Structure formats: structure tokens, C-alpha cells
Amino acid sequence: MNVLVINAGSSSLKYQLMDPQTGAVAAKGLCERIGIDGRLTHKVRGNKVVKDIPMPTHSEAITAVLDILVDPEHGVIHSTDEIDAVGHRVLHGGMKFSASCIIDDACIQAIEDCIPLGPLHNPANLMGIRACQAVMPTKPQVAVFDTAFHMTMPPKAYRYAIPKSYYENDDIRRYGFHGTSHKYITRRAIELMGRSDIKIINCHLGNGSSLSAVKDGKCQDTSMGLSPLAGVCMGTRSGDIDPTVCQFIMNKYGISVDEMLNILNKKSGVLALSGVSSDFRDIEDAAAQGNEDAILALDKFAYEVRKYVGAYAAALGGCDCLVFTAGVGENGPDTRAKICEGLEYMGVKLDPEKNKVRGEEVRISADDSKVQVWVIPTNEELMIAQDTMELVNAAK
Ligand code: AMP
């Protein structure tokens, strides 16, 4: 089966054509500057092709993707008939989606209804869906939500301690994000551990970072909230913060709510702490040269992740497996070691040699560690393709 996986942003669109059974990626790429001018970067058989193609809307971007997929020189299929289905990443499924769904009119309406919860991403995701419907009207399409995996959380984890009417009337609650990644690494951890009745703490640490507490394969808690701003400090996001800090800054400097949120989303996190960069590699380089702010940024990031791990071990009543994934989780041995420092009391013991791994699926805990610690490279596209295949096959 060939599934075209689409991740549409407001002016960009990422794609992968893959086989959900083997995980083999035939081709992938990115459309950028949609609505401005348009550029396609296509990767196939180890080569990169860049083409400037006018893309006034997402429809032209999808058409450009289909054209290059069937192109005699750079393509991988003879005809678009060889694409069996399309899987779309959608950011916010609100309370309406606890699983992926086949896209029909009701599904589109429900994604639209979630726009107030995901005002930046859901409209862009819908543009990708509508463009595919216009260009491939008969192709089955599936929506895979970033929030869905977390919908098994109990009310004590997802409710905020604010007046109930905001929950009842406005759906204000914790949702959590990176759900497709958390779902993928949970599945892999269960396969690697050989049993599903385990307590897993997942650390998705990238430019955006989130943790999840998982029991028997089901999410019990997660660090992001109504939006991806909550939880540990991140590349440019503050993570959890006392709202009074915002009130103080806004009053003193005459800053609007939108400006304040922009500061918290784009100008905070390890970027603000280090004063160097949001990229962990740059911060590690600066720290190695003795930059005190960079050292603090790395210390604070590891400290916050460690605090969440401790909290989730308490919430789950133990931990059998600790998983690291995403850019920093997969490629940052020093950060992983720093996070695990001080977790010995709960049975976490790293093997320093194995912890040198970058970007590979490896158990990095010592043989006598009570908690198994794993690096599991995430694969959100594969998860989207597999959900798409399962739903499309079930509907046949
Ligand atoms: P992601 O959002 O998952 O793409 O992760 C991006 C983050 O991963 C950036 O902060 C990168 O600095 C970090 N990252 C990627 N590769 C490495 C590496 N080799 N060592 C340390 N951090 C890395």
C-alpha cells in the first residue's frame, strides 16, 4: 500500500509517500512559500531536487507534489492511481476526536469546530485537506490528530482548577500534543519490553518538548496543556509559568495579550535563558566555552524534565520504562545523562557507553537498572500512514 502523508502549515506543506507495512519511504519533500511564490524541495533515491513552482494556494502545492511523484525522472510511481490513501496530520482534535478518522463532511465540520482551540494550525491543516480533496476527489483521506493519544487521561489530569463553566461551555482543559509521536514510541516500547502492562514515561524532547505518563498503553497525563506552550521549558517556549508574571510584564510595559503570548511562545525557553540560540547544539557549544547563561539553560531544561519524570513516576506509582525521542532526546547524550542524574533513587541507571548513541533505537540503561531506559527515534509519518491504512482497510 502507498500512503501519502501530508503535514500542511499555513505557507508550507511537508509530504512523504510511504509503505505503512514496511515503513519504507519512496520519496519525501516540502513545499514552501505557498501564497507568496512557491518552492518545492523533493528528496528521492538520495537526491534532492529543488524547483520554483508558482503556488498561490495549497491546491497548486499538492498538484506540484503529485506531478513530481509521477515525473519520469524524479518520480517513484507511474500514476497517482498508485496512491491508495492520504493521511493528514491535524493539530487539534479538541474533545471531538480520541482517534484518527476517515475524512468526510462531519469530520471536516468537527475540525472546523476545533479552530478556536488550535487557531494557528487547524485552518492550515484544513487547507491541506481541502486541496487534496480538490485534486484527488476519489482518494480516501484520514485525519490523524496530535491530541488524540492523550484523550485517555482521567479528569484529575485534564481538568484545570478553574470555574467549571469554562470546561463545560468552552472545552477549556488539558489536551496535550505530540500525541502521534507519544503513540508511536509507546507502541515501540511495548514491543521492545515484550509486554503491555507496563508504566512508561515518554520524553519527546525537541524544539518543542513534552512528556507523557502511560499505563497499559494508555496516556494518563501529559505536560502540554490547552496549547503546546505548557510543560517544560523548550527551544523558544517558556513552558509552565505563573500567570502573574504575565500580568506584571503586561502592566509595566503596556504589552497586549497577543504580544505577551508571542514572547512566551517565540522569545522564551532556552533561547531566552542562554541568550545564544534555541538550538541545543549551539547552546552546548557555548556552555563548553564556559558561557554561564548557556550552562544555566541546559541545567534548567534537564532539571525541569527530571521534575516531570519524578512527578509522573509518582502519578503512575512507579516506572518500568523511560523513553527519549525527538531531536534532543535522540541526539543529546549529555542532556539525557543530565536528566537521569538524580533519578537513581527510582531505579534509573544509565550505561555511559550505550548512552553515547545518536539517532538509533538502543537501550541505554545498565543491565542492572530497574527501569529500562531507551532511545527510540520517533516516526510520526509512519504512525499517520499506519492509522490511515487501518482505517481505510476497515472501511472496505
Ligand atoms: P526536533 O524539534 O525534534 O527537530 O528537534 C530539534 C532540536 O534537536 C534542536 O534543538 C537541535 O539542536 C536538537 N538536536 C538535533 N540534533 C542534535 C544533536 N546531534 N545534538 C544535540 N541536539 C541536537
Short mmCIF file of C-alpha atoms and ligand atoms in Angstrom, two decimals:
data_model
loop_
_atom_site.label_atom_id
_atom_site.label_comp_id
_atom_site.label_asym_id
_atom_site.label_seq_id
_atom_site.Cartn_x
_atom_site.Cartn_y
_atom_site.Cartn_z
CA MET A 1 0.00 0.00 0.00
CA ASN A 2 1.16 3.57 -0.74
CA VAL A 3 0.05 6.29 1.66
CA LEU A 4 0.76 9.95 1.00
CA VAL A 5 1.34 11.61 4.38
CA ILE A 6 0.66 15.36 4.45
CA ASN A 7 1.56 17.91 7.12
CA ALA A 8 0.16 21.25 5.99
CA GLY A 9 1.17 24.55 7.59
CA SER A 10 -0.09 28.00 6.66
CA SER A 11 2.57 28.57 3.99
CA SER A 12 4.23 25.15 3.83
CA LEU A 13 3.34 21.54 3.18
CA LYS A 14 5.50 18.51 4.03
CA TYR A 15 4.86 15.18 2.33
CA GLN A 16 6.06 11.60 2.37
CA LEU A 17 4.98 8.74 0.17
CA MET A 18 5.42 5.60 2.22
CA ASP A 19 4.50 1.97 2.66
CA PRO A 20 2.84 1.68 6.09
CA GLN A 21 3.67 -2.01 6.35
CA THR A 22 7.43 -1.74 5.85
CA GLY A 23 7.88 1.92 6.76
CA ALA A 24 9.81 2.37 3.50
CA VAL A 25 9.74 5.98 2.28
CA ALA A 26 9.68 6.18 -1.53
CA ALA A 27 10.02 9.97 -1.64
CA LYS A 28 9.50 12.97 0.58
CA GLY A 29 9.72 16.70 0.43
CA LEU A 30 8.50 20.14 1.27
CA CYS A 31 6.52 22.89 -0.45
CA GLU A 32 7.41 26.32 0.92
CA ARG A 33 6.32 29.91 0.40
CA ILE A 34 2.75 28.89 -0.55
CA GLY A 35 0.75 32.06 -1.20
CA ILE A 36 3.97 34.03 -1.78
CA ASP A 37 5.68 32.41 -4.78
CA GLY A 38 6.34 28.71 -4.25
CA ARG A 39 9.27 26.30 -3.97
CA LEU A 40 9.32 22.51 -3.99
CA THR A 41 12.18 20.53 -2.44
CA HIS A 42 11.87 16.84 -3.32
CA LYS A 43 14.09 14.07 -1.96
CA VAL A 44 14.24 10.79 -3.81
CA ARG A 45 16.81 7.96 -4.09
CA GLY A 46 19.37 10.02 -2.14
CA ASN A 47 18.99 13.04 -4.44
CA LYS A 48 17.50 16.44 -3.74
CA VAL A 49 15.56 18.33 -6.41
CA VAL A 50 14.58 21.98 -5.89
CA LYS A 51 12.05 23.65 -8.19
CA ASP A 52 10.44 27.07 -8.13
CA ILE A 53 6.78 26.49 -8.96
CA PRO A 54 4.01 29.09 -8.52
CA MET A 55 1.83 28.05 -5.56
CA PRO A 56 -0.87 30.67 -4.98
CA THR A 57 -2.75 28.17 -2.80
CA HIS A 58 -2.28 24.71 -1.24
CA SER A 59 -4.02 23.18 -4.31
CA GLU A 60 -1.11 24.14 -6.58
CA ALA A 61 1.28 22.79 -3.95
CA ILE A 62 -0.49 19.40 -3.90
CA THR A 63 -0.58 19.37 -7.70
CA ALA A 64 3.18 20.04 -7.76
CA VAL A 65 3.72 17.15 -5.32
CA LEU A 66 1.64 14.74 -7.44
CA ASP A 67 3.40 15.91 -10.61
CA ILE A 68 6.86 15.21 -9.22
CA LEU A 69 5.78 11.85 -7.76
CA VAL A 70 4.84 10.68 -11.28
CA ASP A 71 7.67 12.56 -13.04
CA PRO A 72 9.67 10.16 -15.28
CA GLU A 73 13.00 11.46 -13.91
CA HIS A 74 12.32 12.26 -10.24
CA GLY A 75 9.13 10.28 -9.63
CA VAL A 76 8.53 6.98 -7.86
CA ILE A 77 5.13 5.95 -9.28
CA HIS A 78 3.70 5.78 -12.80
CA SER A 79 0.33 7.27 -11.97
CA THR A 80 -1.44 8.81 -8.98
CA ASP A 81 -3.70 5.71 -9.08
CA GLU A 82 -0.83 4.03 -7.21
CA ILE A 83 -1.52 6.26 -4.19
CA ASP A 84 -4.02 4.29 -2.12
CA ALA A 85 -4.86 6.88 0.51
CA VAL A 86 -3.82 10.20 2.05
CA GLY A 87 -3.12 10.72 5.77
CA HIS A 88 -3.19 14.25 7.19
CA ARG A 89 -1.61 15.50 10.37
CA VAL A 90 -4.12 17.71 12.22
CA LEU A 91 -3.05 19.62 15.32
CA HIS A 92 -6.15 19.93 17.48
CA GLY A 93 -8.95 17.40 17.73
CA GLY A 94 -10.43 19.01 20.84
CA MET A 95 -12.86 16.78 22.73
CA LYS A 96 -14.30 15.54 19.45
CA PHE A 97 -11.53 13.14 18.46
CA SER A 98 -9.97 10.41 20.58
CA ALA A 99 -8.75 8.56 17.48
CA SER A 100 -7.94 9.14 13.84
CA CYS A 101 -10.89 9.33 11.45
CA ILE A 102 -11.81 8.98 7.80
CA ILE A 103 -12.37 12.45 6.41
CA ASP A 104 -15.97 13.18 5.47
CA ASP A 105 -18.16 16.27 5.81
CA ALA A 106 -18.82 15.63 9.51
CA CYS A 107 -15.10 15.19 10.22
CA ILE A 108 -14.29 18.46 8.41
CA GLN A 109 -17.00 20.26 10.35
CA ALA A 110 -15.59 18.89 13.63
CA ILE A 111 -12.04 20.03 12.71
CA GLU A 112 -13.51 23.46 11.93
CA ASP A 113 -15.25 23.47 15.30
CA CYS A 114 -11.83 22.95 16.92
CA ILE A 115 -10.35 26.10 15.30
CA PRO A 116 -10.81 28.21 18.46
CA LEU A 117 -8.60 25.66 20.28
CA GLY A 118 -5.97 25.48 17.51
CA PRO A 119 -6.30 28.85 15.78
CA LEU A 120 -2.88 28.79 14.12
CA HIS A 121 -2.72 25.20 12.90
CA ASN A 122 -6.21 23.82 12.26
CA PRO A 123 -7.05 26.28 9.44
CA ALA A 124 -3.78 25.38 7.71
CA ASN A 125 -4.42 21.65 8.19
CA LEU A 126 -7.87 22.14 6.65
CA MET A 127 -6.34 23.92 3.66
CA GLY A 128 -4.20 20.82 3.06
CA ILE A 129 -7.24 18.53 3.35
CA ARG A 130 -9.39 20.63 1.02
CA ALA A 131 -6.59 20.90 -1.53
CA CYS A 132 -6.22 17.11 -1.59
CA GLN A 133 -9.98 16.67 -1.91
CA ALA A 134 -10.00 19.09 -4.86
CA VAL A 135 -7.09 17.43 -6.64
CA MET A 136 -7.86 13.78 -5.67
CA PRO A 137 -11.64 13.71 -5.08
CA THR A 138 -11.98 9.91 -5.00
CA LYS A 139 -8.97 9.13 -2.80
CA PRO A 140 -9.73 8.08 0.80
CA GLN A 141 -8.32 10.58 3.29
CA VAL A 142 -7.70 10.23 7.00
CA ALA A 143 -7.12 12.85 9.71
CA VAL A 144 -4.63 11.97 12.48
CA PHE A 145 -4.75 14.28 15.50
CA ASP A 146 -1.86 15.43 17.66
CA THR A 147 -4.18 15.45 20.68
CA ALA A 148 -5.93 12.08 20.21
CA PHE A 149 -3.47 9.82 22.07
CA HIS A 150 -3.90 11.88 25.24
CA MET A 151 -7.70 11.56 25.35
CA THR A 152 -7.45 8.60 27.74
CA MET A 153 -6.32 10.93 30.55
CA PRO A 154 -8.60 10.90 33.60
CA PRO A 155 -10.37 14.14 34.63
CA LYS A 156 -7.96 14.70 37.53
CA ALA A 157 -5.18 15.05 34.93
CA TYR A 158 -7.02 17.01 32.27
CA ARG A 159 -9.22 19.38 34.26
CA TYR A 160 -7.89 22.79 35.27
CA ALA A 161 -8.80 24.03 38.74
CA ILE A 162 -10.80 26.98 37.38
CA PRO A 163 -14.59 27.55 37.30
CA LYS A 164 -16.34 24.54 35.75
CA SER A 165 -18.25 26.67 33.22
CA TYR A 166 -15.03 27.21 31.19
CA TYR A 167 -14.77 23.45 30.79
CA GLU A 168 -18.48 22.88 30.18
CA ASN A 169 -19.11 25.81 27.84
CA ASP A 170 -15.73 26.35 26.23
CA ASP A 171 -13.92 22.96 26.32
CA ILE A 172 -11.04 24.51 28.30
CA ARG A 173 -8.94 21.60 29.62
CA ARG A 174 -5.56 19.94 29.18
CA TYR A 175 -5.29 18.26 25.77
CA GLY A 176 -1.59 17.63 25.21
CA PHE A 177 0.30 17.46 21.90
CA HIS A 178 2.93 15.38 20.07
CA GLY A 179 0.34 12.60 20.52
CA THR A 180 1.30 10.82 17.30
CA SER A 181 4.91 10.67 18.49
CA HIS A 182 3.93 9.55 22.01
CA LYS A 183 1.71 6.85 20.48
CA TYR A 184 4.49 5.61 18.20
CA ILE A 185 7.14 5.36 20.92
CA THR A 186 4.64 3.79 23.32
CA ARG A 187 3.92 1.07 20.74
CA ARG A 188 7.62 0.50 20.17
CA ALA A 189 8.40 0.45 23.91
CA ILE A 190 5.68 -2.18 24.45
CA GLU A 191 7.14 -4.25 21.59
CA LEU A 192 10.68 -3.88 22.93
CA MET A 193 9.69 -4.69 26.52
CA GLY A 194 7.59 -7.63 25.32
CA ARG A 195 4.52 -6.71 27.39
CA SER A 196 1.86 -4.02 27.51
CA ASP A 197 1.07 -3.96 31.26
CA ILE A 198 3.89 -1.54 31.97
CA LYS A 199 4.35 2.02 33.19
CA ILE A 200 6.14 4.17 30.63
CA ILE A 201 7.36 7.74 30.88
CA ASN A 202 7.90 9.23 27.43
CA CYS A 203 10.18 12.24 26.92
CA HIS A 204 9.68 13.85 23.50
CA LEU A 205 12.47 16.45 23.61
CA GLY A 206 12.92 18.56 20.51
CA ASN A 207 12.43 22.19 19.71
CA GLY A 208 9.06 21.64 21.35
CA SER A 209 9.14 19.22 24.26
CA SER A 210 6.50 17.20 26.07
CA LEU A 211 6.36 14.25 28.44
CA SER A 212 3.63 11.68 28.87
CA ALA A 213 2.82 9.15 31.59
CA VAL A 214 1.47 5.93 30.11
CA LYS A 215 -0.02 2.87 31.83
CA ASP A 216 -1.12 -0.26 29.95
CA GLY A 217 -0.54 1.61 26.68
CA LYS A 218 -2.91 4.44 27.63
CA CYS A 219 -1.93 8.02 28.36
CA GLN A 220 -2.60 9.05 31.98
CA ASP A 221 -1.06 12.52 31.93
CA THR A 222 0.98 14.80 29.70
CA SER A 223 2.90 18.02 30.19
CA MET A 224 1.45 20.24 27.45
CA GLY A 225 -1.98 21.73 28.07
CA LEU A 226 -4.70 23.53 26.17
CA SER A 227 -1.88 24.63 23.89
CA PRO A 228 1.71 23.46 23.29
CA LEU A 229 3.01 26.32 25.49
CA ALA A 230 2.69 24.39 28.76
CA GLY A 231 5.06 21.95 30.43
CA VAL A 232 8.86 22.01 30.46
CA CYS A 233 10.78 24.98 29.04
CA MET A 234 11.52 24.45 25.35
CA GLY A 235 13.54 25.91 22.48
CA THR A 236 11.64 29.20 22.44
CA ARG A 237 8.64 28.47 24.71
CA SER A 238 8.58 29.29 28.39
CA GLY A 239 6.69 26.18 29.49
CA ASP A 240 4.74 26.39 32.77
CA ILE A 241 4.73 29.90 34.23
CA ASP A 242 2.92 31.76 37.00
CA PRO A 243 0.28 33.88 35.12
CA THR A 244 1.05 36.77 37.48
CA VAL A 245 4.43 37.12 35.73
CA CYS A 246 2.49 37.99 32.57
CA GLN A 247 0.23 40.45 34.39
CA PHE A 248 3.30 42.22 35.84
CA ILE A 249 5.10 42.49 32.48
CA MET A 250 1.99 43.49 30.55
CA ASN A 251 1.06 46.25 33.02
CA LYS A 252 4.56 47.62 33.42
CA TYR A 253 5.46 47.64 29.69
CA GLY A 254 2.00 48.18 28.15
CA ILE A 255 2.11 44.85 26.33
CA SER A 256 -1.02 43.28 24.80
CA VAL A 257 -2.14 39.70 25.38
CA ASP A 258 -1.05 38.70 21.87
CA GLU A 259 2.37 40.32 22.31
CA MET A 260 2.79 38.57 25.67
CA LEU A 261 1.91 35.21 24.13
CA ASN A 262 4.34 35.89 21.32
CA ILE A 263 7.08 36.49 23.90
CA LEU A 264 6.18 33.28 25.74
CA ASN A 265 5.97 31.22 22.53
CA LYS A 266 8.82 32.61 20.45
CA LYS A 267 11.25 34.55 22.64
CA SER A 268 11.47 32.48 25.82
CA GLY A 269 12.69 28.99 26.74
CA VAL A 270 16.35 28.03 26.42
CA LEU A 271 16.73 30.79 23.80
CA ALA A 272 15.95 33.41 26.44
CA LEU A 273 17.87 31.68 29.23
CA SER A 274 21.03 31.15 27.17
CA GLY A 275 20.87 34.34 25.12
CA VAL A 276 22.61 32.22 22.46
CA SER A 277 20.14 30.15 20.45
CA SER A 278 17.12 27.88 20.65
CA ASP A 279 19.21 25.10 19.14
CA PHE A 280 20.69 22.74 21.74
CA ARG A 281 23.83 22.21 19.67
CA ASP A 282 24.65 25.94 19.78
CA ILE A 283 23.88 26.10 23.50
CA GLU A 284 26.08 23.06 24.19
CA ASP A 285 28.95 24.68 22.24
CA ALA A 286 28.57 27.93 24.22
CA ALA A 287 28.38 26.01 27.52
CA ALA A 288 31.56 24.12 26.63
CA GLN A 289 33.29 27.51 26.28
CA GLY A 290 32.16 28.47 29.77
CA ASN A 291 29.13 30.65 28.91
CA GLU A 292 27.28 30.77 32.28
CA ASP A 293 23.89 31.56 30.74
CA ALA A 294 24.18 28.62 28.36
CA ILE A 295 25.15 26.36 31.28
CA LEU A 296 22.08 27.58 33.20
CA ALA A 297 19.79 26.96 30.18
CA LEU A 298 20.96 23.34 29.89
CA ASP A 299 20.78 22.83 33.66
CA LYS A 300 17.27 24.23 33.88
CA PHE A 301 15.99 22.22 30.92
CA ALA A 302 17.31 18.95 32.38
CA TYR A 303 16.01 19.91 35.84
CA GLU A 304 12.50 20.56 34.54
CA VAL A 305 12.38 17.32 32.56
CA ARG A 306 13.68 15.42 35.62
CA LYS A 307 10.98 17.01 37.80
CA TYR A 308 8.28 15.86 35.38
CA VAL A 309 9.77 12.34 35.28
CA GLY A 310 9.63 12.25 39.09
CA ALA A 311 6.08 13.58 39.09
CA TYR A 312 4.95 11.00 36.54
CA ALA A 313 6.63 8.16 38.43
CA ALA A 314 4.59 9.30 41.43
CA ALA A 315 1.41 9.60 39.33
CA LEU A 316 1.86 6.13 37.83
CA GLY A 317 3.05 4.54 41.10
CA GLY A 318 6.37 3.55 39.52
CA CYS A 319 8.11 3.38 36.18
CA ASP A 320 9.23 0.37 34.13
CA CYS A 321 10.48 2.18 31.07
CA LEU A 322 11.78 5.68 30.36
CA VAL A 323 11.91 6.67 26.69
CA PHE A 324 13.78 9.51 24.98
CA THR A 325 12.83 10.69 21.50
CA ALA A 326 12.90 13.68 19.06
CA GLY A 327 15.89 15.90 18.16
CA VAL A 328 17.39 16.34 21.62
CA GLY A 329 16.09 13.07 23.09
CA GLU A 330 17.58 11.07 20.23
CA ASN A 331 20.81 13.02 19.72
CA GLY A 332 21.72 14.57 23.06
CA PRO A 333 23.66 12.10 25.25
CA ASP A 334 24.75 14.89 27.62
CA THR A 335 21.19 16.13 28.10
CA ARG A 336 19.94 12.56 28.68
CA ALA A 337 22.69 11.97 31.25
CA LYS A 338 21.90 15.26 33.00
CA ILE A 339 18.19 14.38 33.17
CA CYS A 340 18.87 10.93 34.61
CA GLU A 341 21.35 12.27 37.19
CA GLY A 342 19.49 12.07 40.47
CA LEU A 343 16.93 9.54 39.26
CA GLU A 344 18.97 6.66 40.67
CA TYR A 345 16.62 6.56 43.68
CA MET A 346 13.80 5.38 41.42
CA GLY A 347 15.92 2.74 39.75
CA VAL A 348 17.28 4.61 36.73
CA LYS A 349 20.90 3.74 35.93
CA LEU A 350 22.37 4.66 32.56
CA ASP A 351 25.15 2.75 30.82
CA PRO A 352 27.52 5.62 29.83
CA GLU A 353 28.84 3.72 26.80
CA LYS A 354 25.38 2.87 25.43
CA ASN A 355 24.20 6.41 26.17
CA LYS A 356 26.61 7.72 23.52
CA VAL A 357 24.06 6.64 20.87
CA ARG A 358 22.64 9.22 18.48
CA GLY A 359 19.54 8.67 16.37
CA GLU A 360 19.28 4.90 16.83
CA GLU A 361 16.93 2.63 18.71
CA VAL A 362 19.06 1.45 21.64
CA ARG A 363 18.54 0.50 25.28
CA ILE A 364 20.82 2.90 27.14
CA SER A 365 20.26 1.72 30.72
CA ALA A 366 22.74 -0.50 32.55
CA ASP A 367 21.92 -4.21 32.67
CA ASP A 368 21.13 -3.93 36.40
CA SER A 369 18.93 -0.82 36.02
CA LYS A 370 15.46 -1.45 37.48
CA VAL A 371 13.97 0.95 34.94
CA GLN A 372 14.77 0.24 31.30
CA VAL A 373 15.83 3.44 29.54
CA TRP A 374 15.51 3.55 25.74
CA VAL A 375 16.26 5.90 22.90
CA ILE A 376 13.51 5.32 20.33
CA PRO A 377 13.67 7.55 17.23
CA THR A 378 10.17 8.80 16.63
CA ASN A 379 8.36 8.29 13.34
CA GLU A 380 5.18 10.34 13.26
CA GLU A 381 4.76 9.88 9.50
CA LEU A 382 4.78 6.10 9.88
CA MET A 383 2.17 6.33 12.63
CA ILE A 384 -0.01 8.53 10.38
CA ALA A 385 0.43 6.11 7.47
CA GLN A 386 -0.43 3.10 9.66
CA ASP A 387 -3.55 4.72 11.12
CA THR A 388 -4.57 5.66 7.57
CA MET A 389 -4.06 2.10 6.31
CA GLU A 390 -6.00 0.58 9.24
CA LEU A 391 -8.99 2.90 8.80
CA VAL A 392 -9.07 2.60 5.02
CA ASN A 393 -8.85 -1.21 5.16
CA ALA A 394 -11.55 -1.36 7.84
CA ALA A 395 -13.87 0.77 5.68
CA LYS A 396 -13.52 -1.55 2.65
P1 AMP B 1 13.14 18.49 16.68
O1 AMP B 1 12.18 19.57 17.04
O2 AMP B 1 12.71 17.14 17.14
O3 AMP B 1 13.55 18.52 15.23
O4 AMP B 1 14.49 18.79 17.50
C1 AMP B 1 15.27 19.94 17.27
C2 AMP B 1 16.29 20.06 18.39
O5 AMP B 1 17.09 18.88 18.40
C3 AMP B 1 17.24 21.24 18.22
O6 AMP B 1 17.34 21.96 19.43
C4 AMP B 1 18.55 20.59 17.93
O7 AMP B 1 19.59 21.30 18.49
C5 AMP B 1 18.43 19.26 18.61
N1 AMP B 1 19.39 18.35 18.02
C6 AMP B 1 19.36 17.80 16.80
N2 AMP B 1 20.49 17.09 16.58
C7 AMP B 1 21.23 17.22 17.70
C8 AMP B 1 22.50 16.73 18.11
N3 AMP B 1 23.22 15.98 17.27
N4 AMP B 1 22.94 17.04 19.37
C9 AMP B 1 22.20 17.80 20.20
N5 AMP B 1 20.99 18.29 19.85
C10 AMP B 1 20.53 18.01 18.63
#
